[in-house]
Every structure is written in C-alpha cells, then in structure tokens.
Tab-separated table of C-alpha atoms in Angstrom:
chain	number	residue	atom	x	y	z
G	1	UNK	CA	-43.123	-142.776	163.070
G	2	UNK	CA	-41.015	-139.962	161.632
G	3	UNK	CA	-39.099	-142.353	159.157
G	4	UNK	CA	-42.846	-143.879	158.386
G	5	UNK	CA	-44.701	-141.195	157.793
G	6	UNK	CA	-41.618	-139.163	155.237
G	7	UNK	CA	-41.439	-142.376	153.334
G	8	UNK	CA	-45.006	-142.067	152.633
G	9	UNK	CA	-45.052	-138.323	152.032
G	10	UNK	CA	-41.816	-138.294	149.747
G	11	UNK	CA	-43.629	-141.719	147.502
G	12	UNK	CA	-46.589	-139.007	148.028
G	13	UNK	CA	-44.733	-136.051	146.387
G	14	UNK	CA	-42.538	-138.305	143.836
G	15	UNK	CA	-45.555	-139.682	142.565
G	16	UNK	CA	-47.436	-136.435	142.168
G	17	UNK	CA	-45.258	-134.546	140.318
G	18	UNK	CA	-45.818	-137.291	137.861
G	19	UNK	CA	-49.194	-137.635	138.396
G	20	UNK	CA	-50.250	-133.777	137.250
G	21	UNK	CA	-48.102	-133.765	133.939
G	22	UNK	CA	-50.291	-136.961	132.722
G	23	UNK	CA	-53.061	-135.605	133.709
G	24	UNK	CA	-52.648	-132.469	132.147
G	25	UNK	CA	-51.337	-134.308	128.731
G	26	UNK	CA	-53.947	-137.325	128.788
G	27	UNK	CA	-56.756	-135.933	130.278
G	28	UNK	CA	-56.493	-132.024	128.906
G	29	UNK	CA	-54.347	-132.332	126.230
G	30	UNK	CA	-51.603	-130.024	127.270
G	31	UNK	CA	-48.895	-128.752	125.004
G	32	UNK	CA	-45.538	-128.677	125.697
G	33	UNK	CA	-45.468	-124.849	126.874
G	34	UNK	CA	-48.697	-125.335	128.701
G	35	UNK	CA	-46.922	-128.316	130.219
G	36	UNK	CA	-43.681	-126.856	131.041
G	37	UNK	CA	-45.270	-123.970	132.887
G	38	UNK	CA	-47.113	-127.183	134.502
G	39	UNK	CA	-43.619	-127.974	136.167
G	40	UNK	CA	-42.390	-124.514	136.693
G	41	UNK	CA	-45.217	-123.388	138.712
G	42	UNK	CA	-44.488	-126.520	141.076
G	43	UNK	CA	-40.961	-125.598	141.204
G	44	UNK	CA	-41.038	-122.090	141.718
G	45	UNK	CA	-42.231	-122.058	145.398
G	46	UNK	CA	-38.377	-123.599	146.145
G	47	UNK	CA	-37.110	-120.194	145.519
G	48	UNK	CA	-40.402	-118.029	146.611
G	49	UNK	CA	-41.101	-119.535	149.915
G	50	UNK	CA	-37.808	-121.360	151.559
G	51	UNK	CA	-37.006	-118.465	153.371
G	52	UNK	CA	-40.017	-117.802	154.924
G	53	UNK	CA	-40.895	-121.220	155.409
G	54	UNK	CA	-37.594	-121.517	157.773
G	55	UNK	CA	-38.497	-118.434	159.422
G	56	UNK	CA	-42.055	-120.110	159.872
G	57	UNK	CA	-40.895	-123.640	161.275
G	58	UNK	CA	-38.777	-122.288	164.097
G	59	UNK	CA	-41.492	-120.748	165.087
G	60	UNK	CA	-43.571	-123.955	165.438
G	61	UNK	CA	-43.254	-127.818	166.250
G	62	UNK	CA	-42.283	-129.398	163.316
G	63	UNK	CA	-44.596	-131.971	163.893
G	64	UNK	CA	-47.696	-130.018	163.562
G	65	UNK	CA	-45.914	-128.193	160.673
G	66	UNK	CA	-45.072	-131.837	158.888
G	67	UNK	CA	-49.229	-132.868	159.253
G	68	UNK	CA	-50.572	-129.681	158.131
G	69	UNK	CA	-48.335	-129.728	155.023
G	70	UNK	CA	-49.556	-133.141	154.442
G	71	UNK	CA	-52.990	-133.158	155.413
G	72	UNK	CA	-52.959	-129.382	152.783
G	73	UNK	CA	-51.723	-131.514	149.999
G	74	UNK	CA	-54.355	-134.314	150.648
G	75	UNK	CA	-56.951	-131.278	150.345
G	76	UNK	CA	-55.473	-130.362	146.997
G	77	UNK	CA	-54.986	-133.420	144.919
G	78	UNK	CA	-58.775	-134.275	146.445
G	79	UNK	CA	-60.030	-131.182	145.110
G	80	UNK	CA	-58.392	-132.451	141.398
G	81	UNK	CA	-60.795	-136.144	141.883
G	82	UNK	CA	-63.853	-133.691	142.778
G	83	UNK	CA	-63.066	-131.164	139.919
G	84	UNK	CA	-63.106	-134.149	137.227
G	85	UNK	CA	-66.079	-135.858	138.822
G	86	UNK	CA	-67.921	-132.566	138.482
G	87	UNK	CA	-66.625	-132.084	134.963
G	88	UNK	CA	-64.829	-128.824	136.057
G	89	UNK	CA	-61.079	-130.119	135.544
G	90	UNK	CA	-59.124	-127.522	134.061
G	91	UNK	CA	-55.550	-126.465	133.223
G	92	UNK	CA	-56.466	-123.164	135.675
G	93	UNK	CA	-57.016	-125.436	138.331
G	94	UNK	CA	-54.026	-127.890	137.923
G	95	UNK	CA	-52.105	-124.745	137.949
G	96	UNK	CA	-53.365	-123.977	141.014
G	97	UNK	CA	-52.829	-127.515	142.222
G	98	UNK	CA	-49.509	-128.126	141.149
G	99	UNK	CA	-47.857	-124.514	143.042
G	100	UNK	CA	-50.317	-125.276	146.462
G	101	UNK	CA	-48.487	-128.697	146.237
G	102	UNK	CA	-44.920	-126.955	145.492
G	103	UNK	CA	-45.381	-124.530	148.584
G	104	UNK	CA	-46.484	-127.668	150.805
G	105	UNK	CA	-43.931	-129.526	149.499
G	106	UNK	CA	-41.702	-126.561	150.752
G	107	UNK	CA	-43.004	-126.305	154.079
G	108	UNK	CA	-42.716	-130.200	154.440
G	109	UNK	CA	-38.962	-130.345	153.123
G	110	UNK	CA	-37.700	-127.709	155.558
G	111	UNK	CA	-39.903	-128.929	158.752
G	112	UNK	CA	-38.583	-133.002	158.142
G	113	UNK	CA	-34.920	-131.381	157.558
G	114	UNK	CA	-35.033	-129.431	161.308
G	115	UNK	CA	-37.257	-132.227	163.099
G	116	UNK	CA	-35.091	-134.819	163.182
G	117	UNK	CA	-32.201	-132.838	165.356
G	118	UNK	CA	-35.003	-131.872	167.937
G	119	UNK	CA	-36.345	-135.767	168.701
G	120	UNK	CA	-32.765	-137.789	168.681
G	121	UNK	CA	-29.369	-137.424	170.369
G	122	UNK	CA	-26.857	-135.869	168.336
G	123	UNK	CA	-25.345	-139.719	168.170
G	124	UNK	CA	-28.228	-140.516	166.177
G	125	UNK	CA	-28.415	-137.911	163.632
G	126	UNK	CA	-25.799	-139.600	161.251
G	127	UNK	CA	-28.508	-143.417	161.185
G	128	UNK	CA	-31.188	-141.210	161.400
G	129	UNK	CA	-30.250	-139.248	158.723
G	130	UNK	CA	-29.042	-142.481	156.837
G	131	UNK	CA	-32.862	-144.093	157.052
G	132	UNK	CA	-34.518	-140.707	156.045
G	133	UNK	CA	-32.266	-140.143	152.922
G	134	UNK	CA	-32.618	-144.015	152.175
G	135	UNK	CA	-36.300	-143.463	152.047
G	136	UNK	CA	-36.447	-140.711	149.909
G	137	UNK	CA	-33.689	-142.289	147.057
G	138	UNK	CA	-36.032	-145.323	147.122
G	139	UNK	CA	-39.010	-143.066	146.405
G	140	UNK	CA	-37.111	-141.085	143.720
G	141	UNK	CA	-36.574	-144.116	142.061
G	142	UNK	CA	-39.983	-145.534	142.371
G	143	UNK	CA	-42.289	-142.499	142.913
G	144	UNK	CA	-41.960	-141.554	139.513
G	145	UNK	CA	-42.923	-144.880	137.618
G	146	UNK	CA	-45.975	-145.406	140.384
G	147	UNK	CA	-47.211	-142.166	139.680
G	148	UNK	CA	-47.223	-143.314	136.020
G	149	UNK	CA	-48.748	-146.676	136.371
G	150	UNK	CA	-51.672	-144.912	138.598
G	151	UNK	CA	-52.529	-142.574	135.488
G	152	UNK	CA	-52.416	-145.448	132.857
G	153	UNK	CA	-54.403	-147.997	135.268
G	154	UNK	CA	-56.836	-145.588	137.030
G	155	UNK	CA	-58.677	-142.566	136.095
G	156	UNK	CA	-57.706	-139.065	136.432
G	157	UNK	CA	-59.625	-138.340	139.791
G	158	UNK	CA	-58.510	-142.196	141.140
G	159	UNK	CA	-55.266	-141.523	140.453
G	160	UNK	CA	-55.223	-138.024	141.800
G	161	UNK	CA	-56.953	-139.431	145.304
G	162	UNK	CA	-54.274	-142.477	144.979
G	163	UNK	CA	-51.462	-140.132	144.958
G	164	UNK	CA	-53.101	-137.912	148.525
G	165	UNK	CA	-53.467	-141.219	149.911
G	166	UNK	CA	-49.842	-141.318	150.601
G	167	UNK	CA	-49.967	-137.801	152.330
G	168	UNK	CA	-52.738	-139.019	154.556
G	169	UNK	CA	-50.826	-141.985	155.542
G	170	UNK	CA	-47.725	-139.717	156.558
G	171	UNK	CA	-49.653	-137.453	158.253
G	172	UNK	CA	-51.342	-140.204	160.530
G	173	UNK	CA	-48.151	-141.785	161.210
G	174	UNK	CA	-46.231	-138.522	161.800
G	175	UNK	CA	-49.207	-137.119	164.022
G	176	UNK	CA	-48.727	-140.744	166.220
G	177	UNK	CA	-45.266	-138.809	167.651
G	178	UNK	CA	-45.289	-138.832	171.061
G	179	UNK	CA	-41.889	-137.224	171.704
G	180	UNK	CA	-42.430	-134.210	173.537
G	181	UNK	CA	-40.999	-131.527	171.769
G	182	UNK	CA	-41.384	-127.780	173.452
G	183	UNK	CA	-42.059	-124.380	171.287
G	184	UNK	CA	-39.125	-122.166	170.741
G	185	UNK	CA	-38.896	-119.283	173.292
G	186	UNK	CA	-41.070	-116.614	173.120
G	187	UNK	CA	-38.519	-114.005	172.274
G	188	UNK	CA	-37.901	-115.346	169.655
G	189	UNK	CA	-41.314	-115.964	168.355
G	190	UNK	CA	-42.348	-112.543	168.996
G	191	UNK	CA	-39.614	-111.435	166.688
G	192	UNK	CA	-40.705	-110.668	162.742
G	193	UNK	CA	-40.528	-113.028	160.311
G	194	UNK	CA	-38.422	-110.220	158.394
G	195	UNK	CA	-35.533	-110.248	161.106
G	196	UNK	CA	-35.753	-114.116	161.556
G	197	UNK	CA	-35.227	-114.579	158.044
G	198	UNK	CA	-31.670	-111.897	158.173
G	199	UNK	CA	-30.910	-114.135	161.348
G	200	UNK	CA	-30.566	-117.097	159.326
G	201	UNK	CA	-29.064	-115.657	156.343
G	202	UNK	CA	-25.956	-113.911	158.646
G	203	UNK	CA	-25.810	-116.990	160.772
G	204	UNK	CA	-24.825	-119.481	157.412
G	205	UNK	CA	-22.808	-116.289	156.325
G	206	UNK	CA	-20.673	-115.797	159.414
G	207	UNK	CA	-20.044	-119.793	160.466
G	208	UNK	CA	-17.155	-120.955	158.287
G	209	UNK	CA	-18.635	-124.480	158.022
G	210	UNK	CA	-21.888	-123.659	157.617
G	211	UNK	CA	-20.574	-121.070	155.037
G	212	UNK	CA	-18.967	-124.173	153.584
G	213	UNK	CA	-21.592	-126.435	152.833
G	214	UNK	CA	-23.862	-123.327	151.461
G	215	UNK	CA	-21.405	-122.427	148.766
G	216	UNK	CA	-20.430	-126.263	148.207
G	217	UNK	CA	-23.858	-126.556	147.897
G	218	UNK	CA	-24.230	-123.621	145.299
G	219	UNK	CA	-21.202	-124.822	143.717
G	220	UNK	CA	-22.631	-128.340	142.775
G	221	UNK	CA	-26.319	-127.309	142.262
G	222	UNK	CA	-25.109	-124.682	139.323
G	223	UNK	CA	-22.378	-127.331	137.592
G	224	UNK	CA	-24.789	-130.013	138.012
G	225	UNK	CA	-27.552	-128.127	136.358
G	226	UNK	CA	-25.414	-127.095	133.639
G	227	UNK	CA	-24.034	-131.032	133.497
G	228	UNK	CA	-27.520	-132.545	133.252
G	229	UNK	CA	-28.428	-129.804	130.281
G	230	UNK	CA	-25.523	-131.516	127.980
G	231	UNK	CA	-26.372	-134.830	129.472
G	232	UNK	CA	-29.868	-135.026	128.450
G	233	UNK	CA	-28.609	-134.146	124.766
G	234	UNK	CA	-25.588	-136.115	124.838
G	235	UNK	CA	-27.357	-139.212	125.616
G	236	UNK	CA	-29.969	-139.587	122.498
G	237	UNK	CA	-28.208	-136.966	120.031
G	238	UNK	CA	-24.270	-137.928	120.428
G	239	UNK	CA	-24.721	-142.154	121.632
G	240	UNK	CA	-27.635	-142.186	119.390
G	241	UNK	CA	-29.533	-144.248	122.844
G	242	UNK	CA	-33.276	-144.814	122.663
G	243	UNK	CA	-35.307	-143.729	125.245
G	244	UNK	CA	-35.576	-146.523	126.936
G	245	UNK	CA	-32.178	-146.799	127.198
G	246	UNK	CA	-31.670	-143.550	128.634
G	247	UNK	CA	-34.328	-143.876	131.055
G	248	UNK	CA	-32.402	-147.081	132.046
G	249	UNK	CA	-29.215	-145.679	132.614
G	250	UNK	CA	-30.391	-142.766	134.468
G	251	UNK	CA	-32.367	-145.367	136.584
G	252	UNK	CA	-29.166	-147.188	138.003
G	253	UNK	CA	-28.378	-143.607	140.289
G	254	UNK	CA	-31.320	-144.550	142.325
G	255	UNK	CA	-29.947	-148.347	143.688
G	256	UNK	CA	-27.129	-146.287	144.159
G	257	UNK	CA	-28.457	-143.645	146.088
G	258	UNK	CA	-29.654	-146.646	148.743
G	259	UNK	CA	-26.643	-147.365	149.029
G	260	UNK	CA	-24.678	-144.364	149.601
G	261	UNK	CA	-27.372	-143.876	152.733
G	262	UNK	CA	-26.920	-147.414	154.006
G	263	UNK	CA	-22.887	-146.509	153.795
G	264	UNK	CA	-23.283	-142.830	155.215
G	265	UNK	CA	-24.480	-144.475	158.722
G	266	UNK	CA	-21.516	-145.884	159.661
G	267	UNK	CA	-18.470	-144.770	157.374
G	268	UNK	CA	-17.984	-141.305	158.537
G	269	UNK	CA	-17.616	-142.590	162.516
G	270	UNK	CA	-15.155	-144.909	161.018
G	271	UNK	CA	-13.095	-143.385	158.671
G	272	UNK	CA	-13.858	-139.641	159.832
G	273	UNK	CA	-16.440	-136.783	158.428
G	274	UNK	CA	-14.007	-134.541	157.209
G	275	UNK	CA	-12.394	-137.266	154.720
G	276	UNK	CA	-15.780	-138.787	153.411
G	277	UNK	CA	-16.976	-135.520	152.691
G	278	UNK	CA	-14.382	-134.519	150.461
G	279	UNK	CA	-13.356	-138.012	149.249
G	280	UNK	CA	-16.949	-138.776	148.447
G	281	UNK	CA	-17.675	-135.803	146.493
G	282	UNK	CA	-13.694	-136.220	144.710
G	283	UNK	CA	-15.553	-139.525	143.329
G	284	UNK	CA	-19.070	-138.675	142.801
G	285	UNK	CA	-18.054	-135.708	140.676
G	286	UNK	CA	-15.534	-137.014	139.219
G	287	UNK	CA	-16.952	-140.173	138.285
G	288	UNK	CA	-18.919	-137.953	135.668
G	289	UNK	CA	-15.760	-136.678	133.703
G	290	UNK	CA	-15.691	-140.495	132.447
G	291	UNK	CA	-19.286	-139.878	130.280
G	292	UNK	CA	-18.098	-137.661	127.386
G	293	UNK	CA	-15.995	-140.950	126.496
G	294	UNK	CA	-18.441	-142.905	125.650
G	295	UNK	CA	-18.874	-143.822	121.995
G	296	UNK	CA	-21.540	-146.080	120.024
G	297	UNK	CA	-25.147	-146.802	121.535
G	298	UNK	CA	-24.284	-150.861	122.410
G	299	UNK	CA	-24.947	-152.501	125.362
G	300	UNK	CA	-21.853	-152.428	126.489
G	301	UNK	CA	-21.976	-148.808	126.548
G	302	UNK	CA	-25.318	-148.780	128.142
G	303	UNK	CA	-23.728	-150.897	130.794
G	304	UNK	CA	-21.064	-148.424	131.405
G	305	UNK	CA	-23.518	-145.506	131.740
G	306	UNK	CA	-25.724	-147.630	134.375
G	307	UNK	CA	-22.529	-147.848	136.086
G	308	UNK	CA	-20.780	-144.742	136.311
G	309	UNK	CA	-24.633	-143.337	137.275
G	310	UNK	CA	-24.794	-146.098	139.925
G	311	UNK	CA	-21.189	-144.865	141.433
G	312	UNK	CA	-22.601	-141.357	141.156
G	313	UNK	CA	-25.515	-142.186	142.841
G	314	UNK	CA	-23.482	-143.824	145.745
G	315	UNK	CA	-20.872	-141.567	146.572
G	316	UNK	CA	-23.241	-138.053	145.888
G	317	UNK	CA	-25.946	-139.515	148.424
G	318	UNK	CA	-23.094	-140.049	150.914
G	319	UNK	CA	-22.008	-136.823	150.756
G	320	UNK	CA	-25.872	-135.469	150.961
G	321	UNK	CA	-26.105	-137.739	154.233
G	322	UNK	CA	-23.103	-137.224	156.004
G	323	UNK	CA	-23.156	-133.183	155.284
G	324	UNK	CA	-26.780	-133.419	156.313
G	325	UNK	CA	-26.189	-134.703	159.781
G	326	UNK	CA	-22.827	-131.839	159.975
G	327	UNK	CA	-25.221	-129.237	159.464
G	328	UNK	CA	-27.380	-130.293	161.894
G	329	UNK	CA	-25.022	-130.821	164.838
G	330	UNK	CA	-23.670	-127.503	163.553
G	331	UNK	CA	-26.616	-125.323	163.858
G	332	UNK	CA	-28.381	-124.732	167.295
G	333	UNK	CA	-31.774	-125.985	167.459
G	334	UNK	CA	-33.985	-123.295	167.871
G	335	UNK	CA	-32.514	-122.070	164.031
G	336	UNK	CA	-32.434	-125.587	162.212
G	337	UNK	CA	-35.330	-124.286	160.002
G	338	UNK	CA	-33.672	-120.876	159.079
G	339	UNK	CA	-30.058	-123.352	158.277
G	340	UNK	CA	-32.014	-125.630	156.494
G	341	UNK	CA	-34.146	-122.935	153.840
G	342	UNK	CA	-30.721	-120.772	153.361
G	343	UNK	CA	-28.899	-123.220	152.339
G	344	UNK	CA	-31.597	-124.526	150.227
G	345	UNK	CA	-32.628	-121.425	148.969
G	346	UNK	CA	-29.078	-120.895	148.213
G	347	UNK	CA	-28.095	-123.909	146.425
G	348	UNK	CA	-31.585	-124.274	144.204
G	349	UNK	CA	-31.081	-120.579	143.178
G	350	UNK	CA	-28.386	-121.203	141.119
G	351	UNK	CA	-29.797	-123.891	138.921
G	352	UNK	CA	-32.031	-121.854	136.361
G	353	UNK	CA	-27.934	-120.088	135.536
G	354	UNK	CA	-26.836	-123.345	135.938
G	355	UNK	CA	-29.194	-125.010	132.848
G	356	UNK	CA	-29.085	-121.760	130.652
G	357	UNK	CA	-24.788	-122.022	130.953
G	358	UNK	CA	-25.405	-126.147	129.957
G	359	UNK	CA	-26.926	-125.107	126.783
G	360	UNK	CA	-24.647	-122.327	125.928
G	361	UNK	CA	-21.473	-124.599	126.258
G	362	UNK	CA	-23.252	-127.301	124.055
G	363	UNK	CA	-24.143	-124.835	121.738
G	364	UNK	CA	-20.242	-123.159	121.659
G	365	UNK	CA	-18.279	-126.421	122.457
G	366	UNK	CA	-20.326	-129.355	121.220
G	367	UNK	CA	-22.116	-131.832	123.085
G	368	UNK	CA	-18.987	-134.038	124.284
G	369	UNK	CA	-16.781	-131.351	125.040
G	370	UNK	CA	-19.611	-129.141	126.638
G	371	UNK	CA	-20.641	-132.297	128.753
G	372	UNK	CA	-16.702	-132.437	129.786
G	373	UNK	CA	-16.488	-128.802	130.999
G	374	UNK	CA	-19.640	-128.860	132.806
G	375	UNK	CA	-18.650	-131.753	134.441
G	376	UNK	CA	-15.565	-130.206	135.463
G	377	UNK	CA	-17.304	-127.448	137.169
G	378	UNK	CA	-18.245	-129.520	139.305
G	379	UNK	CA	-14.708	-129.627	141.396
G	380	UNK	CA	-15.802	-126.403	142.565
G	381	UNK	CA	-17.422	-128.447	145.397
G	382	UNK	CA	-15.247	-130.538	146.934
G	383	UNK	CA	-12.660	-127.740	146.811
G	384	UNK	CA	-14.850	-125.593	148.843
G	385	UNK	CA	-15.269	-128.435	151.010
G	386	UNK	CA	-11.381	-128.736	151.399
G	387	UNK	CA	-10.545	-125.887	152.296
G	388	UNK	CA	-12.759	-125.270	154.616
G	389	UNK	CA	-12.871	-126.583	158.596
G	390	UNK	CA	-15.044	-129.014	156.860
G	391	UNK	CA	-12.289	-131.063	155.929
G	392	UNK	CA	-10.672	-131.223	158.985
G	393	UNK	CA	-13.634	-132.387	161.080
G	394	UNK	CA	-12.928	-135.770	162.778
G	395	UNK	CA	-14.993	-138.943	163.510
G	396	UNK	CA	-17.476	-137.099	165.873
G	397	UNK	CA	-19.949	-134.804	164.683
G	398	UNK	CA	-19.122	-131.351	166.319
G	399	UNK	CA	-20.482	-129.319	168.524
C-alpha cells in the first residue's frame, strides 16, 4: 500500500509541477519572471519548512501525516479547476497554489522518508527502499511529459483535477495501511518543536556517519548545481544540440535511474555497503568529467550524451538507495523525521550557491572548461564518503 500509494503521489507531484507553469503560460500568459517566481515559490518551502516538518512527523504517524499531505494537495489543485470554472483564475492564486503544494510536498517527502523504517524489518529497508526510489525515477521520467500532455489535451481546470487525482489515489491506498504503528512517547511529544528541531540538528552533527552522508550530501547538491548551470549552456550554445536533442539526452538518466534501484536491492548485501557507496558515487561523478569532450552536434554525439547520462543515472540512484537505507538503520526511530529534514535541509541549501558559482565559472572559464571544473567538484562526495566509517561499513546494514 505504501509503495502504491507514493507511486501515485510522486506521478501526482511530477506532473504538477508541470502542470502550473502551462497553466500559468497558456492559460494567463505568464512571462518569464512571472514564471520563474512560479517555480521559486514551489521550491522555496524545501528550505522554509524541512526542519519543522521533521520536528512535526516524529511527533505523529506518518501515515496520517502521508494522507493529510495528499488529501491538502487534492484540495489545492481542486480549488485551481473551481477558480477557472468561476472565471477567477489568477496568477495570485497559482501563487498560492504552487507554495501550498511545495509545503505539502515537504511534509509528504519527509513523512514517506521516516515511514518506511517504522513498518519493515531493518532486512527490508535496502528492497524497500529499492521499490520506493524505483517508483519515484519512473515518475521523474514520466511525470513531467504527462503533466504536459494533460495541459495540451484537457483544459486548464481538467488538467488541474487530473493532476489531484493522483494524490487522491495515494491517499486511499496509503490510508488502506493496516500496520499498527504506535505514537512516539509522550516525552517527547510534549517537548517544543524548537528543541526537537536542535535535537536533530546535533544528532546528524555528532554521529560520524550520519555527519557523513549530510556533508556528502552538501558536497554533491552544491557541485551538481553548479554542474547542471554549465550543462544547460553547454548543451545548445557549445554542441550547437536542438532542443529536442537535449531533452533526449537528459531523458536517458531516468531508464537509468530504474536501474540503479533495481541494482541497489541486492548489490550492497553482496558486494558490501561501504564499497558501493563510494565506488558508485567514484563512477556516477565521474562519469560526468567525460561531457566537456564532446564536440559537433551528430548523432553520434547525441548517443554518447544519452549514455554517459544513462551511467549517471545508474550509479547516482544507487548511491541515493543504498545511503538511503544506511541512514535509516542508522538513526533510531523515534528521530527518522528530524534525520531525514537535516539532511535535506542541508544538502538543498547549498544549491542556490551552487547555480550562482555554475554561472560564474562559465562566465570566467568558458563553457567547456567551466563544465570540467564543476564537474570536478563533484569528488568532494565520495571523498567525504571515504573517509568516513561510511566506507568501512560491511554487507549488513548497522545498527
């Protein structure tokens, strides 16, 4: 029901953050600033909420936390079909749409990441893990164009209620959970959400793998920012590739994303978490290094983007998995929310510096040799990764 129901939500969410743009452009007539401030105002609750929303979960089941999120973001994109109907459709209230969404979407993110460890046996996390990840890669890949055939086939308000239909199916199937699963203690409920929130922060500070993955996490999230920058210039500007073509080649890291989840279920038990880690992300990132070598906008070279993005998309989604189910078998239960926001709250704040450092290295290096350096950066991560205990962890998860 779990796996069910965050398929549905994550097509839900992947989907809508294509769905709102459209409408904004198609049916308002957005421009590009009015647009951009579209995306930000979705974005933004990653870095205004995440620590409060962990706080918040481990306070609650995660169930109930996983249906309200849903059932608020069927509310929302509802109240878009019933603002058009009544001719009342906005930008104001696609603003207001798009960062309700957002915080939802934060609330839902951290609840799914901490629910898992509390309804399977620490065996399980690494499969479980592997079909939860696999879900959301495939709707990554295919939220995005659905959400774009729903605008150009269906109305504004249609497509709006099309997208909350996905929410409403995940909150059905995710509300079918029978598992029992029992409130935190009321001690710690009782305490603030201030001192919660501290608890969490000095709990990823003080474990030196959980330390690990938050500033391997910070370390890739800031390079990769900066990487994608140059990347998204490099592409059309310095291989002279049409859109299509990019679009194409940054398509191919979605297949591979399915299957770096299918691998992550079974390699690390076999070949041991500490090396997959660190030889995963060794490949993933350095895969990229290959890219400012490209020349000429043929197929061939198309072909050779689609697969160095494919390999990317493989080895990056193993590490995502596998680190995933460390953190979980890390971090005792009744904090898994707190973990979870940190270290997203962490890694995402970075990325604003990250972008704003791409564009200064294209601008001082050129596009090629900026793409190169930014892709460099991102050895920071697996470094952090060896030496830490991370590296030395063994084909069980720990305890």
């Amino acid at each position: 029901m779990l796996w069910a129901g965050q398929t549905a939500s994550q097509f839900g969410a992947q989907a809508g953050q294509v769905v709102l743009p459209l409408i904004a452009v198609l049916a308002l007539d957005a421009s590009t600033g009015l647009l951009g401030a579209l995306r930000a105002l979705e974005q933004a609750p990653i870095l205004l909420f995440s620590l409060f929303a962990g706080a918040w979960v481990d306070r609650r089941r995660t169930r109930d936390v996983l249906v309200l999120a849903d059932l608020g973001r069927v509310l929302a994109l509802a109240g878009v079909a019933l603002a058009s109907l009544l001719g009342v459709l906005g930008l104001p209230v696609l603003f207001g749409v798009a960062f309700l969404v957002g915080v939802l979407g934060v609330y839902f993110d951290v609840a799914y990441q901490a629910c898992l460890v509390r309804l399977v046996e620490r065996d399980q996390l690494a499969r479980g893990n592997s079909a939860l990840e696999g879900s959301r890669s495939a709707a990554q890949t295919g939220g995005p164009a659905l959400g774009g055939a729903l605008v150009s086939l269906l109305s504004a308000p249609v497509a709006a209620l099309a997208s909350a239909l996905f929410f409403a199916l995940s909150a059905l199937s995710i509300g079918r959970i029978r598992r029992p699963e029992p409130l935190p203690a009321a001690p710690e409920r009782a305490a603030g959400l201030g001192r919660q929130i501290l608890e969490g922060l000095r709990l990823v500070a003080g474990h030196p793998a959980l330390r690990a993955v938050g500033l391997a996490s910070a370390a890739f999230q800031f390079s990769f920012a900066a990487v994608m920058t140059v990347y998204l210039l490099f592409l059309p500007r310095e291989l002279c590739l049409s859109g299509a073509a990019v679009g194409l080649a940054l398509a191919a890291t979605g297949p591979g994303a399915v299957v770096g989840s299918l691998l992550a279920a079974r390699l690390p038990g076999k070949l041991g978490y500490g090396r997959v880690l660190v030889g995963a992300a060794v490949l993933a990132d350095g895969v990229l290094l290959c890219v400012p070598a490209l020349r000429g906008s043929g197929a061939v070279t198309v072909c050779l983007l689609m697969g160095l993005n494919f390999v990317f998309g493989v080895f990056s989604q193993l590490v995502d998995v596998t680190v995933m189910a460390v953190r979980q078998a890390l971090t005792p239960v009744h904090v898994q929310g707190r973990v979870v926001a940190t270290i997203n709250f962490v890694g995402m704040g970075l990325t604003p510096l990250g972008s704003l450092l791409g564009g200064v290295l294209a601008e001082a290096l050129g596009l090629r040799a900026g793409l190169f350096v930014a892709a460099a950066g991102l050895a920071l991560s697996p470094l952090c990764m060896a030496l830490s205990p991370l590296a030395r962890l063994g084909r069980r998860l720990p305890v």
